[in-house]
Tab-separated table of C-alpha atoms in Angstrom:
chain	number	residue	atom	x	y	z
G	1	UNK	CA	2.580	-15.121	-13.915
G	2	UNK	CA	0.794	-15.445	-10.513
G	3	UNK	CA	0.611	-12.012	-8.822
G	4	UNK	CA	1.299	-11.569	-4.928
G	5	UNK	CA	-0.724	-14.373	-3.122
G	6	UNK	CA	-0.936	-14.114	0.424
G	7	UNK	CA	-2.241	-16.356	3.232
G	8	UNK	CA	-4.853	-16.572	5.068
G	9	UNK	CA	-7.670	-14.634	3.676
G	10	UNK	CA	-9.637	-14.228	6.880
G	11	UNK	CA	-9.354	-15.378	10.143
G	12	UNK	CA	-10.684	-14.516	13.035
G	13	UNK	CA	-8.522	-14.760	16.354
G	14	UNK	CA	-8.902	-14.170	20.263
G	15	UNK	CA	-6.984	-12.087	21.973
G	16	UNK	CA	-3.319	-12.914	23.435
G	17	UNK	CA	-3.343	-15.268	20.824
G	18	UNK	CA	-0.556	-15.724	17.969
G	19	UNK	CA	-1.192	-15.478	14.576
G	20	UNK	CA	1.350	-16.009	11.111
G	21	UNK	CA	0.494	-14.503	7.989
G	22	UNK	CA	1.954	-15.873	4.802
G	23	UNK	CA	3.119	-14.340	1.713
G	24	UNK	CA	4.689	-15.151	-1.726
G	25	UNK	CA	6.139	-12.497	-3.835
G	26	UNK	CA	6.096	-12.203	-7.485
G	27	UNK	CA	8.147	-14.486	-9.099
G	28	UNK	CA	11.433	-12.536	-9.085
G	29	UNK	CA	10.977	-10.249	-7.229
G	30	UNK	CA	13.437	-10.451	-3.910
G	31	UNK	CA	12.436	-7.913	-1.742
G	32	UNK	CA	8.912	-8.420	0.163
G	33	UNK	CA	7.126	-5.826	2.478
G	34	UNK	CA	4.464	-5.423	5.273
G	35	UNK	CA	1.546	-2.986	5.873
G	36	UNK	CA	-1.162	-2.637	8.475
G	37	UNK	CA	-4.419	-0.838	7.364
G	38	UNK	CA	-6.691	-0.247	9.682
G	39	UNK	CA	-10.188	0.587	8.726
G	40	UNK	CA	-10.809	4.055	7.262
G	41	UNK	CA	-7.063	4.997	7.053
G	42	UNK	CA	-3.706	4.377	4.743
G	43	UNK	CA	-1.832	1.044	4.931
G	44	UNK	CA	1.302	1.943	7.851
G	45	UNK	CA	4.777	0.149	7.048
G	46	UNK	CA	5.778	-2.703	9.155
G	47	UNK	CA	8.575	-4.251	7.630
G	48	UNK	CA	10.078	-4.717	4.619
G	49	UNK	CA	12.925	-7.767	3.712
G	50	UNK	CA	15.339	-7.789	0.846
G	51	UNK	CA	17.396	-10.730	0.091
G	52	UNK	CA	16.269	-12.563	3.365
G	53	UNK	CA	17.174	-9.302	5.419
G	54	UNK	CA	15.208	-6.512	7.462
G	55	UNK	CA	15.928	-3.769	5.422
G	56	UNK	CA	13.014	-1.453	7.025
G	57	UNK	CA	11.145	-1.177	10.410
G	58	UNK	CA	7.884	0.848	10.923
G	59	UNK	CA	6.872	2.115	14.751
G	60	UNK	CA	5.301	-1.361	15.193
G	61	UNK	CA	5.699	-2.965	19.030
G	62	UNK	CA	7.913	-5.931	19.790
G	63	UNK	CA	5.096	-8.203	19.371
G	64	UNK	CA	4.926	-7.869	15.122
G	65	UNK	CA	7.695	-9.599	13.912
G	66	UNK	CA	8.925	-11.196	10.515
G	67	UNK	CA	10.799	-13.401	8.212
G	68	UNK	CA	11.842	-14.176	4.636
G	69	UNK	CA	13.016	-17.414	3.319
G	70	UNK	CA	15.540	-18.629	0.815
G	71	UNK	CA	12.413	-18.584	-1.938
G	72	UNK	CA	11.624	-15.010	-1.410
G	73	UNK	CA	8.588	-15.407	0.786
G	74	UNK	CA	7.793	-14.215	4.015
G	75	UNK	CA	5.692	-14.310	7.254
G	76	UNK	CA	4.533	-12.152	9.322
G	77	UNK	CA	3.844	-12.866	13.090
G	78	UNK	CA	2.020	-11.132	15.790
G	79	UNK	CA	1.933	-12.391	19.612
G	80	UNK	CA	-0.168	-11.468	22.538
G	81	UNK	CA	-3.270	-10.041	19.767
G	82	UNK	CA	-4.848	-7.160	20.742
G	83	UNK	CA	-8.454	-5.899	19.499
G	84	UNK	CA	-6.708	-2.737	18.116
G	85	UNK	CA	-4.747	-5.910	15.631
G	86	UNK	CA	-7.771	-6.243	13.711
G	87	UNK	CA	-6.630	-4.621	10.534
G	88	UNK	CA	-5.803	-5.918	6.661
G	89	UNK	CA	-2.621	-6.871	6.881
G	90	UNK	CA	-1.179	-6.674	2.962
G	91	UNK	CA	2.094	-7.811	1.777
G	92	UNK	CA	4.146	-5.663	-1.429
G	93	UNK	CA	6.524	-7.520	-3.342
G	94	UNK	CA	9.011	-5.579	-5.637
G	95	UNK	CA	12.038	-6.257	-7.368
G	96	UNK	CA	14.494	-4.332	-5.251
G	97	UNK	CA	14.437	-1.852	-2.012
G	98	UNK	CA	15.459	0.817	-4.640
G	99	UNK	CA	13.220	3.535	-6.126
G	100	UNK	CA	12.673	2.985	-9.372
G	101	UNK	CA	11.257	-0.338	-8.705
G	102	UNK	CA	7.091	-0.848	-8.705
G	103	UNK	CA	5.704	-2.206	-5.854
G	104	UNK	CA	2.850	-5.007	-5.959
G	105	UNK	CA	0.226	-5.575	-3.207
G	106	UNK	CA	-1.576	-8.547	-2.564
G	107	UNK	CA	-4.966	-8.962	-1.796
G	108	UNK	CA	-4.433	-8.896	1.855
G	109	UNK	CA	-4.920	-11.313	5.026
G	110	UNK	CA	-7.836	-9.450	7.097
G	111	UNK	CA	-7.332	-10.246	10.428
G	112	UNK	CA	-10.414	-9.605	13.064
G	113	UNK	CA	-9.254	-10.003	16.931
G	114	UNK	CA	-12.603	-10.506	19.358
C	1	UNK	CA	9.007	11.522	9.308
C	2	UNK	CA	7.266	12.661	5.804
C	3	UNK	CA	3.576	13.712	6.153
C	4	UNK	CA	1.136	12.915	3.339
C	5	UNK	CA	-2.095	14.607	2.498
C	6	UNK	CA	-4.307	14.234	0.335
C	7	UNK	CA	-7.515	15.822	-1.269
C	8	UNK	CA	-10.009	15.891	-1.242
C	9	UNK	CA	-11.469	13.163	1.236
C	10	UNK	CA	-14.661	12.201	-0.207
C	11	UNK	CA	-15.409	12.868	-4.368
C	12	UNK	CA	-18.739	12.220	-5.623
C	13	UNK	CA	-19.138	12.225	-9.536
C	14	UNK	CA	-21.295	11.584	-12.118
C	15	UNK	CA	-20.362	8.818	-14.980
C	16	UNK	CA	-18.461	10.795	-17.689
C	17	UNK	CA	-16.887	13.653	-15.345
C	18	UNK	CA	-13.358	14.210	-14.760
C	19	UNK	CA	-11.686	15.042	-11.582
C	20	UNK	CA	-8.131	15.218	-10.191
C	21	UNK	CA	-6.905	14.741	-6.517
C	22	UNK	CA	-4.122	16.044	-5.402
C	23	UNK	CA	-1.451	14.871	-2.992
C	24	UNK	CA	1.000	17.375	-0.870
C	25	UNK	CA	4.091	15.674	0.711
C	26	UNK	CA	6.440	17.367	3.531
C	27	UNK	CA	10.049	16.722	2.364
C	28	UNK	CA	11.863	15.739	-0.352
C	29	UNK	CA	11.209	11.972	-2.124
C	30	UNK	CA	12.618	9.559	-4.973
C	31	UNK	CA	9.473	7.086	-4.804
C	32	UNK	CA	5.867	8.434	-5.434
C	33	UNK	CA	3.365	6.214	-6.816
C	34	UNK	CA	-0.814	6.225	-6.813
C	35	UNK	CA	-2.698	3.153	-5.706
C	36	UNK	CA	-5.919	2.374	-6.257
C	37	UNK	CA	-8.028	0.339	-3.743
C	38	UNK	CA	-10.924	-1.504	-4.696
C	39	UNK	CA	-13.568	-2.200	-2.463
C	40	UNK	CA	-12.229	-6.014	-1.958
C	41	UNK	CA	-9.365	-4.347	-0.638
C	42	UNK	CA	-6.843	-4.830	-3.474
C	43	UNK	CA	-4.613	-2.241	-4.183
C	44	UNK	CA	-3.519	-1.369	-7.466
C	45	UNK	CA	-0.530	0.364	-8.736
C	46	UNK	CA	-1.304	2.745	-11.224
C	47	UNK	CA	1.468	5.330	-11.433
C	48	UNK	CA	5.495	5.460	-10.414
C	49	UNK	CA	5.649	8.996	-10.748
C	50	UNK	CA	8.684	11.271	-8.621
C	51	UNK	CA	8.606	13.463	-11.047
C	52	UNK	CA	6.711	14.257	-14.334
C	53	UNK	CA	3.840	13.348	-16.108
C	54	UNK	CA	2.929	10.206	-17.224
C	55	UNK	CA	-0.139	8.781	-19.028
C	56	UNK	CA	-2.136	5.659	-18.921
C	57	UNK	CA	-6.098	5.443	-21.352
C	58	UNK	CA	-8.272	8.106	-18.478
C	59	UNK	CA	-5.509	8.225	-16.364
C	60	UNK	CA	-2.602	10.573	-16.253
C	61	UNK	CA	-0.659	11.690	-13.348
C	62	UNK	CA	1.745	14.628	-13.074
C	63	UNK	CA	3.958	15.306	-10.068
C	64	UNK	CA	6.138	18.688	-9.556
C	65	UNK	CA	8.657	17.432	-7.060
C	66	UNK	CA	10.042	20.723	-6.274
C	67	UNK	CA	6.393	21.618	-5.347
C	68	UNK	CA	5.814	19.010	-3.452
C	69	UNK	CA	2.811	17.646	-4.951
C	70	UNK	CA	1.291	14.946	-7.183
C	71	UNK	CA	-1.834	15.175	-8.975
C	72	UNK	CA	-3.673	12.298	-10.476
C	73	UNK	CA	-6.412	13.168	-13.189
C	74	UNK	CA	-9.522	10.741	-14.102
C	75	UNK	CA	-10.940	11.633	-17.111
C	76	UNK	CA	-14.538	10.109	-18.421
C	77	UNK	CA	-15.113	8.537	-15.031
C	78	UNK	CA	-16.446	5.072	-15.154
C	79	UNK	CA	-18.316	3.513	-12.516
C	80	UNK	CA	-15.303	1.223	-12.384
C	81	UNK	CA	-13.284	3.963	-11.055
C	82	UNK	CA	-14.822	3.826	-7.574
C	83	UNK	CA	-12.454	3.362	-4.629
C	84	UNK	CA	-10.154	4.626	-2.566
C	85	UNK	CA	-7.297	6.465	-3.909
C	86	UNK	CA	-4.069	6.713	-2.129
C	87	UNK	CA	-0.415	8.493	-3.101
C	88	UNK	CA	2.688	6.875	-0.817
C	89	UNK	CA	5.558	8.463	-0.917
C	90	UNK	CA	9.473	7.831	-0.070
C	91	UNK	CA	12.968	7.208	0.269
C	92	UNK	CA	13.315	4.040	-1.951
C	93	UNK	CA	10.998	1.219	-1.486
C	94	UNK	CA	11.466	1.500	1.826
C	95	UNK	CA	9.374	3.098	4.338
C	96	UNK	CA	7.060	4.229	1.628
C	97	UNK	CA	4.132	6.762	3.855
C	98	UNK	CA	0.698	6.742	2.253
C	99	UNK	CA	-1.932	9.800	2.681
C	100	UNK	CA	-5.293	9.115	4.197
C	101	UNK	CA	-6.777	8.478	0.920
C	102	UNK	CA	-9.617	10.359	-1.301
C	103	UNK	CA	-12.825	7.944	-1.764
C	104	UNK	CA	-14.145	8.359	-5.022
C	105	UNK	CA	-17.717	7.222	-5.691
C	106	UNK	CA	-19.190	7.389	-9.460
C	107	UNK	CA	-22.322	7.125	-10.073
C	108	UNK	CA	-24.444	5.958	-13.418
């Protein structure tokens, strides 16, 4: 079974431009999640979705927002970039919001605002 | 919210010696797990772990949740263990707050 893919890779964006970030969860799994991780430092919650709802909301501004669709995957989108963006942006797929689930990262999208 | 720390910040080993990082967390959790990132980025889950001790080849991980604290023990390090090693913890799946991370370099 495919793992957590996520879309794009790398890309490179100006600032107070948009940008959406793709990701499909393991197949199964329902609930999908969002974290920032800035160079040198932990990934920081965003969001996380269960069952096409926002289950979860990290101290990220207006701007970050998100969606999931009826086939489990998500995207993430972030208006107005700043240069303090640039970060690997990594989506974790898991079964369910509950505890005893595992979660699953994927390889990340690493975004670089200039 | 829940504060994360971990230790220590920076382990250099040779190939072959063991080690163990620790990770102290500020309130009470259901959800701990260890993640290791390689240096693509790529995190991998190696332990769910609120409570107890679990076991996996060089790896084991034992976490005393009325403590407060995790520990994560690499036995006969392999190069192949380099990386960044990060505890999150939590309420659920939700949420979860990782530490800062210990970099482990082994060398041959």
């Amino acid at each position: 079974d495919a793992g957590v893919t996520q879309s794009p890779t790398h890309l490179i964006k100006t600032r107070g431009q948009h940008v959406t970030l793709r990701c499909s969860p393991i197949s199964g799994h329902k609930s999908v999640s969002w974290y920032q991780q800035v160079l040198g430092q932990g990934p920081q919650f965003i969001f996380q979705y269960y069952e096409k709802e926002e289950r979860g909301r990290g101290n990220f501004p207006d701007r970050f927002s998100a969606r999931q669709f009826p086939n489990y995957s998500s995207e993430l989108n972030v208006n107005a970039l700043l240069l303090g963006d640039s970060a690997l942006y990594l989506c974790a797929s898991s079964l369910g919001p509950s505890s005893g689930n595992t979660i699953y990262f994927g390889e990340g999208s690493w975004l670089t605002v200039v | 919210g829940i504060q994360v720390e971990q230790s220590p910040p920076d382990l250099i080993l040779q190939e072959g010696a063991n080690s163990t990082l620790r990770c102290n967390f500020s309130d009470s959790v259901n959800n701990l797990q260890w993640f290791h990132q390689n240096p693509w980025g790529q995190l991998i889950n190696l332990f769910y772990i609120p409570s107890g001790t679990k076991q996996n080849g060089r790896l084991s991980a034992t976490t005393v949740a009325t403590e407060r604290y995790s520990l994560l023990y690499i036995s006969s390090s392999q190069t192949t263990d380099s990386g960044v090693y990060f505890c999150a913890v939590g309420i659920n799946n939700n949420d979860m707050r990782f530490g800062a991370g210990t970099r482990l370099t082994v060398k041959p």
